[in-house]
Coordinates of C-alpha atoms and ligand atoms in Angstrom, one line a residue:
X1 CA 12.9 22.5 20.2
X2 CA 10.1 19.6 19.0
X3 CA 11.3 16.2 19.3
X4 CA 11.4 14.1 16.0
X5 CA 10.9 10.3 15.7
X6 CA 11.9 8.5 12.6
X7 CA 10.9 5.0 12.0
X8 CA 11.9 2.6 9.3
X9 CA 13.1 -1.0 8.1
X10 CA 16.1 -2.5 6.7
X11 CA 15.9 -1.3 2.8
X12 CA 17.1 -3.3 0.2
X13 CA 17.3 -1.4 -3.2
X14 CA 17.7 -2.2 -6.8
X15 CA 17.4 -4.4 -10.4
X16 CA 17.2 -7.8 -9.3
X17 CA 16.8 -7.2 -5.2
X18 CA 13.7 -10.0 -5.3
X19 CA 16.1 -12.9 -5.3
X20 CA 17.7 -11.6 -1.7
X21 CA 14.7 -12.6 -0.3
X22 CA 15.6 -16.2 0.6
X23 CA 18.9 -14.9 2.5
X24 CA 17.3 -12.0 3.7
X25 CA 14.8 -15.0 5.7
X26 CA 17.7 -16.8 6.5
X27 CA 19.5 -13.5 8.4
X28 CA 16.4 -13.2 10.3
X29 CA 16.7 -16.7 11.8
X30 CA 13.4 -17.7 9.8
X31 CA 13.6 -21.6 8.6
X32 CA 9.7 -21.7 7.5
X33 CA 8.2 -18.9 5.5
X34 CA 4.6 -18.0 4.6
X35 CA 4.7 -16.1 1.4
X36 CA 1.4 -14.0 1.1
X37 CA 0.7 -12.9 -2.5
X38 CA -2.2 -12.4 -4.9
X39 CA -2.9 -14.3 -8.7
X40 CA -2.0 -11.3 -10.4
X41 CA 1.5 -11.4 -8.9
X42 CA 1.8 -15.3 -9.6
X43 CA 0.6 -14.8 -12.9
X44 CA 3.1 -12.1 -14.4
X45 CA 5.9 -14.4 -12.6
X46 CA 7.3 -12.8 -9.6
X47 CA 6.6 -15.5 -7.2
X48 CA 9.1 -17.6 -8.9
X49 CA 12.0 -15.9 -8.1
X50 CA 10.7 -15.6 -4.3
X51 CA 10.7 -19.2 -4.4
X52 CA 13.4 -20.2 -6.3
X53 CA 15.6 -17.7 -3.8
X54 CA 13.9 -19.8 -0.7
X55 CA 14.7 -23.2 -2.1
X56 CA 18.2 -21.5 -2.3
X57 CA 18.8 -20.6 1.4
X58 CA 17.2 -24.0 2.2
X59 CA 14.2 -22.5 3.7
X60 CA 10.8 -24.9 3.2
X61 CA 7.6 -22.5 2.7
X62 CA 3.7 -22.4 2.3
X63 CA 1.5 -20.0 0.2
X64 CA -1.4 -17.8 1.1
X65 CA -2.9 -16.2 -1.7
X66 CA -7.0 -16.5 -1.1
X67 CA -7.7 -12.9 -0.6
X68 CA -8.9 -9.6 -2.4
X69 CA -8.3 -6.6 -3.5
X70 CA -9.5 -4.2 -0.7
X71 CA -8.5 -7.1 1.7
X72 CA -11.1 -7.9 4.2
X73 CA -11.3 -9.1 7.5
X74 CA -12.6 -12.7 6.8
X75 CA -9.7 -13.2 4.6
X76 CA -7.0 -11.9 7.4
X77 CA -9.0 -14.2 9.8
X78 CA -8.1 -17.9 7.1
X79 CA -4.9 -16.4 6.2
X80 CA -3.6 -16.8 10.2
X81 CA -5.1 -19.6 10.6
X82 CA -3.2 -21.3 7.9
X83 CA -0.1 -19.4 8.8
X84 CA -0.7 -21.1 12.5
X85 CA -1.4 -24.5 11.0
X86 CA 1.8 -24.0 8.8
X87 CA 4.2 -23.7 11.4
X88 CA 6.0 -21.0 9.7
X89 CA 8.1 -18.7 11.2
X90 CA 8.2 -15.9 9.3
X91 CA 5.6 -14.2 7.6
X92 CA 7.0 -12.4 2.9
X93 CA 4.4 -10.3 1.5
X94 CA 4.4 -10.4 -2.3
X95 CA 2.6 -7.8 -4.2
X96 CA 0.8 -4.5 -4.4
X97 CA -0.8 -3.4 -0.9
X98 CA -3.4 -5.6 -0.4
X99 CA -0.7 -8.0 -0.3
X100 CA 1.6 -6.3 2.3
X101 CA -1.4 -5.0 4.4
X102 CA -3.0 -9.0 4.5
X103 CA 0.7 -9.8 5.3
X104 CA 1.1 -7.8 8.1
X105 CA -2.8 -8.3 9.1
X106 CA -2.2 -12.2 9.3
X107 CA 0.8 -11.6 11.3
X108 CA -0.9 -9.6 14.1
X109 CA -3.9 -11.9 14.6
X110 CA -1.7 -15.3 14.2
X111 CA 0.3 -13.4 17.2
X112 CA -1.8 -11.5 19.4
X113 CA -5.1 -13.3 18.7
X114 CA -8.7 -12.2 18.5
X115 CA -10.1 -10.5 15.4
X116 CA -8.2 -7.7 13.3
X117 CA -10.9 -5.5 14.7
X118 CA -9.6 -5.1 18.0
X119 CA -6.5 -3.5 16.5
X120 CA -7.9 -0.8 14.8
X121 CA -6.5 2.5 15.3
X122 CA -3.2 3.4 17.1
X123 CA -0.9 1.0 18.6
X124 CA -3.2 -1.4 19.8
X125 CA -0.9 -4.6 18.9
X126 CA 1.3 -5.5 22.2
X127 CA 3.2 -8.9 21.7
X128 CA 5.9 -9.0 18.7
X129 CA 5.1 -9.8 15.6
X130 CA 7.2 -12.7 13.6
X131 CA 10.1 -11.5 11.4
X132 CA 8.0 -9.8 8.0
X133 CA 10.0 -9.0 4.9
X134 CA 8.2 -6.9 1.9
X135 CA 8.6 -6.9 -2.1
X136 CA 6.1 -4.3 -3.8
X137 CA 5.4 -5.3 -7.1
X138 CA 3.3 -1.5 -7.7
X139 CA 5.5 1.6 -7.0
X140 CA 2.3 3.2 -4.9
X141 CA 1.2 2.2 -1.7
X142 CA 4.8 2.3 0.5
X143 CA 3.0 -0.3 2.6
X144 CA 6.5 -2.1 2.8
X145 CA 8.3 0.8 4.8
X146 CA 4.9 2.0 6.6
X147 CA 3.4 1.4 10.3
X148 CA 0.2 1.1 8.5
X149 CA -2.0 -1.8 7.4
X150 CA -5.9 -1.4 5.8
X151 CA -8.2 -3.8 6.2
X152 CA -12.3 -3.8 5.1
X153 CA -14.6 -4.2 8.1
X154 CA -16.7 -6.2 6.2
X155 CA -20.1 -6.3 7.6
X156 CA -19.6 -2.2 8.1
X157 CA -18.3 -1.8 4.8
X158 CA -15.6 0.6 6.2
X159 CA -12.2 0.4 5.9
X160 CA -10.0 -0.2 8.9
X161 CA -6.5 1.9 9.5
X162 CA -4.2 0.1 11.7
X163 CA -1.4 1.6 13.0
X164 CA 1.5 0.3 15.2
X165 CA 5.8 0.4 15.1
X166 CA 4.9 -3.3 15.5
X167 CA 3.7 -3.4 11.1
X168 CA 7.2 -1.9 10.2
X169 CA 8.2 -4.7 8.4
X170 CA 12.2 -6.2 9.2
X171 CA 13.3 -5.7 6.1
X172 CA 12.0 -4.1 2.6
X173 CA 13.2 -5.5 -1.1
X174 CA 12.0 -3.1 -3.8
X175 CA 13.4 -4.5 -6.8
X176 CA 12.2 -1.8 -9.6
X177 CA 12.1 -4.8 -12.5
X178 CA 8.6 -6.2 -10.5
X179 CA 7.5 -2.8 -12.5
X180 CA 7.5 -3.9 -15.7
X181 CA 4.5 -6.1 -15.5
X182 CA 2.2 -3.6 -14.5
X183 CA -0.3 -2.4 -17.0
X184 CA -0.9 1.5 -17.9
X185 CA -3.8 2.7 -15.8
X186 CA -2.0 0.8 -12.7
X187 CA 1.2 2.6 -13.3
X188 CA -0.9 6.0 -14.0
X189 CA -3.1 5.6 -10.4
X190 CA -0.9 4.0 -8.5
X191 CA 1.6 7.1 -9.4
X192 CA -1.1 9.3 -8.4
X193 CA -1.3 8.0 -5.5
X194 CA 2.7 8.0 -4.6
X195 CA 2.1 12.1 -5.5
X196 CA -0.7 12.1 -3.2
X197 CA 1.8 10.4 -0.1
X198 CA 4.7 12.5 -1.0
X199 CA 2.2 16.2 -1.0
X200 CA 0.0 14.6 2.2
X201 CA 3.2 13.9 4.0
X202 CA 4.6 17.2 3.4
X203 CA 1.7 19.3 4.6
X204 CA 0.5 17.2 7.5
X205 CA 0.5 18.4 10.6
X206 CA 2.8 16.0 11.9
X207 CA 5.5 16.3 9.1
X208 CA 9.4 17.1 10.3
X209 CA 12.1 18.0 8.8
X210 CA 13.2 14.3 8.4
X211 CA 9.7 13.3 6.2
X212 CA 9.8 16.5 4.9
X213 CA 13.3 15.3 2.9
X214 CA 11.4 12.5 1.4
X215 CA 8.5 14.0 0.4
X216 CA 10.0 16.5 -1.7
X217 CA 12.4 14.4 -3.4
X218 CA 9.2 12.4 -3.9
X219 CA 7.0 14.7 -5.3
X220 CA 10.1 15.5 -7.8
X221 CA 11.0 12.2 -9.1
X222 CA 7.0 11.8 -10.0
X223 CA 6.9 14.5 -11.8
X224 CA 9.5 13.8 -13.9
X225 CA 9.3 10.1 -14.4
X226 CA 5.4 9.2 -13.7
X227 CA 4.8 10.2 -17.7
X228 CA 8.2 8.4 -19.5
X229 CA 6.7 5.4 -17.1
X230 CA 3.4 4.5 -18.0
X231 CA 4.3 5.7 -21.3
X232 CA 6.6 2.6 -22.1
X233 CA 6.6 -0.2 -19.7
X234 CA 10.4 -1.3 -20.7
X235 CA 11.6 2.2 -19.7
X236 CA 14.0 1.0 -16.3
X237 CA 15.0 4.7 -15.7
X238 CA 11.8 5.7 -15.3
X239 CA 10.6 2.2 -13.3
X240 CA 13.7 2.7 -11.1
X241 CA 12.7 6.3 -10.6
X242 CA 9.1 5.7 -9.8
X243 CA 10.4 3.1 -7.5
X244 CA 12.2 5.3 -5.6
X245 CA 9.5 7.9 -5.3
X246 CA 7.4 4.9 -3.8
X247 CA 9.8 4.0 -1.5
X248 CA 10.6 7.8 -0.3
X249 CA 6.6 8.7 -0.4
X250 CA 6.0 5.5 2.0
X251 CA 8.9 6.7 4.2
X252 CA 7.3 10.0 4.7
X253 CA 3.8 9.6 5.2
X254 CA 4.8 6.1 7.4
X255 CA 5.9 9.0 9.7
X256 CA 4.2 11.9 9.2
X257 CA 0.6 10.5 8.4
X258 CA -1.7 11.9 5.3
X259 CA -4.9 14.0 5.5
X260 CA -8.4 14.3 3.8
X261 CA -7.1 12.2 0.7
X262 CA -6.8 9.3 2.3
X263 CA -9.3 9.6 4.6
X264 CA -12.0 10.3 2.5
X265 CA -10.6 7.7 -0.1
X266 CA -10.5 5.4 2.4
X267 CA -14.6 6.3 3.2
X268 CA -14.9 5.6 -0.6
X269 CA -13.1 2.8 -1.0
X270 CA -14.7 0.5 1.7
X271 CA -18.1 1.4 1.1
X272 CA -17.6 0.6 -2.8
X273 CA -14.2 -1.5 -3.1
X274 CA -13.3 1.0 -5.5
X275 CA -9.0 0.7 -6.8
X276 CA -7.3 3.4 -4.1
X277 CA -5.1 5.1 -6.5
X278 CA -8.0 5.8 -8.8
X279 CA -10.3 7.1 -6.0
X280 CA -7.1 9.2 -4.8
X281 CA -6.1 10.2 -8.7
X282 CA -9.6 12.2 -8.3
X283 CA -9.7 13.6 -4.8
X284 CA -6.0 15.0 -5.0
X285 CA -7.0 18.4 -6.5
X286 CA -9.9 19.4 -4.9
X287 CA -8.4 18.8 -1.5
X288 CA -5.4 20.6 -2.3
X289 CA -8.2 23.8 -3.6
X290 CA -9.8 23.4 0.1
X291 CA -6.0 23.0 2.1
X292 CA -4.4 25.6 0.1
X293 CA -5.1 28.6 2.6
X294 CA -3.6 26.1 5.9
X295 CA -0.1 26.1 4.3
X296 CA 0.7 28.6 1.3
X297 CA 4.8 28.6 2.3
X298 CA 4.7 24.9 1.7
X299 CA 2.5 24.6 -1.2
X300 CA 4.3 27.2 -2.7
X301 CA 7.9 25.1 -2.2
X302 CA 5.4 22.1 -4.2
X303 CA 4.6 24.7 -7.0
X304 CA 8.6 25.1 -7.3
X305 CA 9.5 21.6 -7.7
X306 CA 6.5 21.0 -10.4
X307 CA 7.6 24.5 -12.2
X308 CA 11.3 24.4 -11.8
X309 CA 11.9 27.1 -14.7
X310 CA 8.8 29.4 -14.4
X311 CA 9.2 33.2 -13.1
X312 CA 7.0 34.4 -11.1
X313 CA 5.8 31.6 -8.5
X314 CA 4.4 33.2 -5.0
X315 CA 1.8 32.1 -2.2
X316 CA -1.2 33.8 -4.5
X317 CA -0.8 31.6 -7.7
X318 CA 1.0 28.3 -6.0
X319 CA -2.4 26.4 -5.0
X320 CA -3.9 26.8 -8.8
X321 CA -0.3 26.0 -10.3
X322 CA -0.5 23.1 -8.6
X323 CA -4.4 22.1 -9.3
X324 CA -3.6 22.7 -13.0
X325 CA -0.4 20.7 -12.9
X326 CA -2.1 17.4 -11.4
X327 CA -5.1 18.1 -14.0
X328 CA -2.5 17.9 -17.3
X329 CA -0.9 15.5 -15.3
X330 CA -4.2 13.1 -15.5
X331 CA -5.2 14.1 -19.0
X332 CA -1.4 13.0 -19.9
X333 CA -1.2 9.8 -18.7
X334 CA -5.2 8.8 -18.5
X335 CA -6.5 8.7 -15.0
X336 CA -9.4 9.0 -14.3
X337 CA -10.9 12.7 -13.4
X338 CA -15.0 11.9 -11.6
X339 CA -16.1 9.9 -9.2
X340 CA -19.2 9.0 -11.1
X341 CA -17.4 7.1 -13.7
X342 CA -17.5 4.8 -10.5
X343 CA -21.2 4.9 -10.2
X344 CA -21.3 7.0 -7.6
X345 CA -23.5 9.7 -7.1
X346 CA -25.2 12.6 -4.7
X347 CA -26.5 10.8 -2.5
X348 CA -23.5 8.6 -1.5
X349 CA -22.5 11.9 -0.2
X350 CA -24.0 12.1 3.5
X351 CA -22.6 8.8 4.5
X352 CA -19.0 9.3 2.8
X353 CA -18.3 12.5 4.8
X354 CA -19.8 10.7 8.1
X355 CA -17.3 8.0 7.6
X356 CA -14.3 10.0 6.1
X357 CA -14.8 12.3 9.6
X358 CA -13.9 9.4 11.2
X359 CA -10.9 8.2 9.4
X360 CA -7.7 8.2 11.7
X361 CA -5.7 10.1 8.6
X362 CA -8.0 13.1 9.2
X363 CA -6.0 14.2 12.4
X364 CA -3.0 15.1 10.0
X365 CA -4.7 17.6 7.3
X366 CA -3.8 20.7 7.8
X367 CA -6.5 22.3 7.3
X368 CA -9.8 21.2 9.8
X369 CA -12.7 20.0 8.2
X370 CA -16.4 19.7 9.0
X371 CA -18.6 16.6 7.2
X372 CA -20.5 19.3 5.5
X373 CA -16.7 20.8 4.0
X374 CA -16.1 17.1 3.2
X375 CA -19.3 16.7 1.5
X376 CA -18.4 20.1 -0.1
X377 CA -15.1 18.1 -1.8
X378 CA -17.0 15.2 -2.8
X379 CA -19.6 16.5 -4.8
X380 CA -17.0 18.8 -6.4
X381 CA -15.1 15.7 -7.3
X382 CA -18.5 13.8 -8.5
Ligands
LIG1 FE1 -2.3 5.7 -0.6

């Protein structure tokens, strides 16, 4: 029998959940909090409540908020210098998942020293971090349940994946009202990207039966709540739903990993500081066309959940149910379908499959790929 390992943080679920952050400090012995969070989150209103909740377990705090999207390494390096100036003692991220990956960047310089450089790749952080307590604002990245943090190497202009136990955060508060804020194309990408956890997850090599749980149920609620959400952005069902799916997508892949999405995304997205759920929105099909042949039997169980009432379903037809699903799925809620809108073009090719190669979410895919299959992918999704 394989042996399974499940990691994950204390989860604090539902309407209203963002004003437990204060206590939630408080239980972890904190007394002096750096909240990390970008403008866009201060301007549609959520740090109040973060704040108002601090004031209210009689915690004093300091704010960090002088980053980007597509954090970068500079940024990481001012935000733990001010969190080590601060004297804080515990370390809220605020936001989307440049915000929770700066978060959890600042705490493992402002603790183990050096540059966020030295930790790339797999568990290179070895002193303890300080107590870190997440609130997404974007039902996508699952960065607040996840070992992972992404950072932009930026005199490479390559993104770097860290990945430790040490970045699950203490305790997650996903509090599905944040969602109402967001506009449509960040609820339709940012969707796409929770799909593209939930279906990576599921046919990594490294997925078990316990990620396999999530990922599923994942890959359901989107499909049947990614369309009511971004088509009305008062719609709490659907917000709570899509939160969920988040939340359950995050919890898979945190322990199972992704695979040639990611990674190439990743490739993309440093290179250009391209929006990852748009650059993932794209690749999702034609990765799924190339992996198809590695795992028909689970494919075929993805097919099932997106065509719960059609006859007929079998390991020949699953993969191009599935590519034509995600395609309606794009037209419907208006995601973007070509790289090129993004200005990309043939000859970004050569250096995006060197990079992608690279990318620590390659090990996972199920199905191996050399840089001229990767190139292959990206000129198909060009
Ligand atoms: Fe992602």
């Amino acid at each position: 029998m394989k042996m399974y390992k499940f990691v994950m943080p204390e989860i604090i679920f539902g309407n209203g959940s963002i004003r437990r952050v204060g206590e939630s400090c408080v239980r972890l012995g904190a007394q002096n909090v750096f909240i990390v969070t970008d403008p866009g989150v201060i301007k549609a209103g959520w740090l109040e409540p973060v704040i108002e909740s601090c004031k209210h377990a009689g915690l004093t705090y300091s704010i960090f908020s002088d980053f980007t999207t597509n954090p970068k390494d500079y940024e990481v390096e001012k935000g733990a210098k001010e969190y080590m100036a601060s004297e804080c003692d515990a370390i809220v991220g605020v936001g989307g998942g440049s915000s929770i990956d700066v978060a959890k960047a600042i705490a493992i310089v402002a603790t183990n020293g050096g540059k966020i450089h030295d930790y790339e790749g797999v568990d290179k952080i070895k002193r303890p971090l300080p107590p870190l307590i997440m609130v997404p604002t974007t039902a996508g990245s699952g960065s607040e349940v996840s070992q992972f943090s992404i950072i932009l190497n930026s005199e490479h202009q390559i993104k770097m994946t860290i990945i430790s136990k040490s970045l699950i955060p203490d305790i997650a508060i996903i509090d599905p009202e944040t969602l109402v804020t967001k506009d449509r194309l960040l609820t339709a990408t940012t969707g796409l990207d929770v799909l593209t956890h939930g279906i990576e997850a599921y046919v990594s090599i490294a997925a078990t039966p316990l990620t396999d749980v999530h990922a599923l149920h994942s890959i359901k609620l989107v499909a049947n709540y990614l369309r009511p959400s971004v088509a009305s952005k008062t719609n709490m069902d659907a917000k709570e739903k899509m939160a969920m799916a988040s939340l359950q997508a995050g919890l898979a892949f945190s322990n199972a990993i992704l695979g040639a999405v990611h990674a190439i995304s990743h490739a993309i997205g440093g290179r250009f500081l391209l929006p990852h759920g748009d650059v993932n929105a794209i690749l999702l099909p034609h990765v799924i066309e190339y992996n198809y042949i590695s795992a028909p039997e689970k494919f075929l169980h993805i097919a099932e959940i997106l065509y719960p009432h059609k006859n007929g379903i079998s390991t020949v037809n699953a993969g191009d149910l599935i590519v034509a699903y995600i395609r309606k799925l794009q037209d419907d809620i208006g995601a973007p379908k070509r790289l090129r809108d993004f200005g990309l073009a043939e000859e970004d090719a050569d250096i995006i499959s060197r990079y992608a190669l690279e990318d620590a979410c390659m090990i996972t895919n199920p199905r191996d790929l050399t840089k001229e299959d990767i190139k292959a992918i990206f000129l198909q999704a060009l």
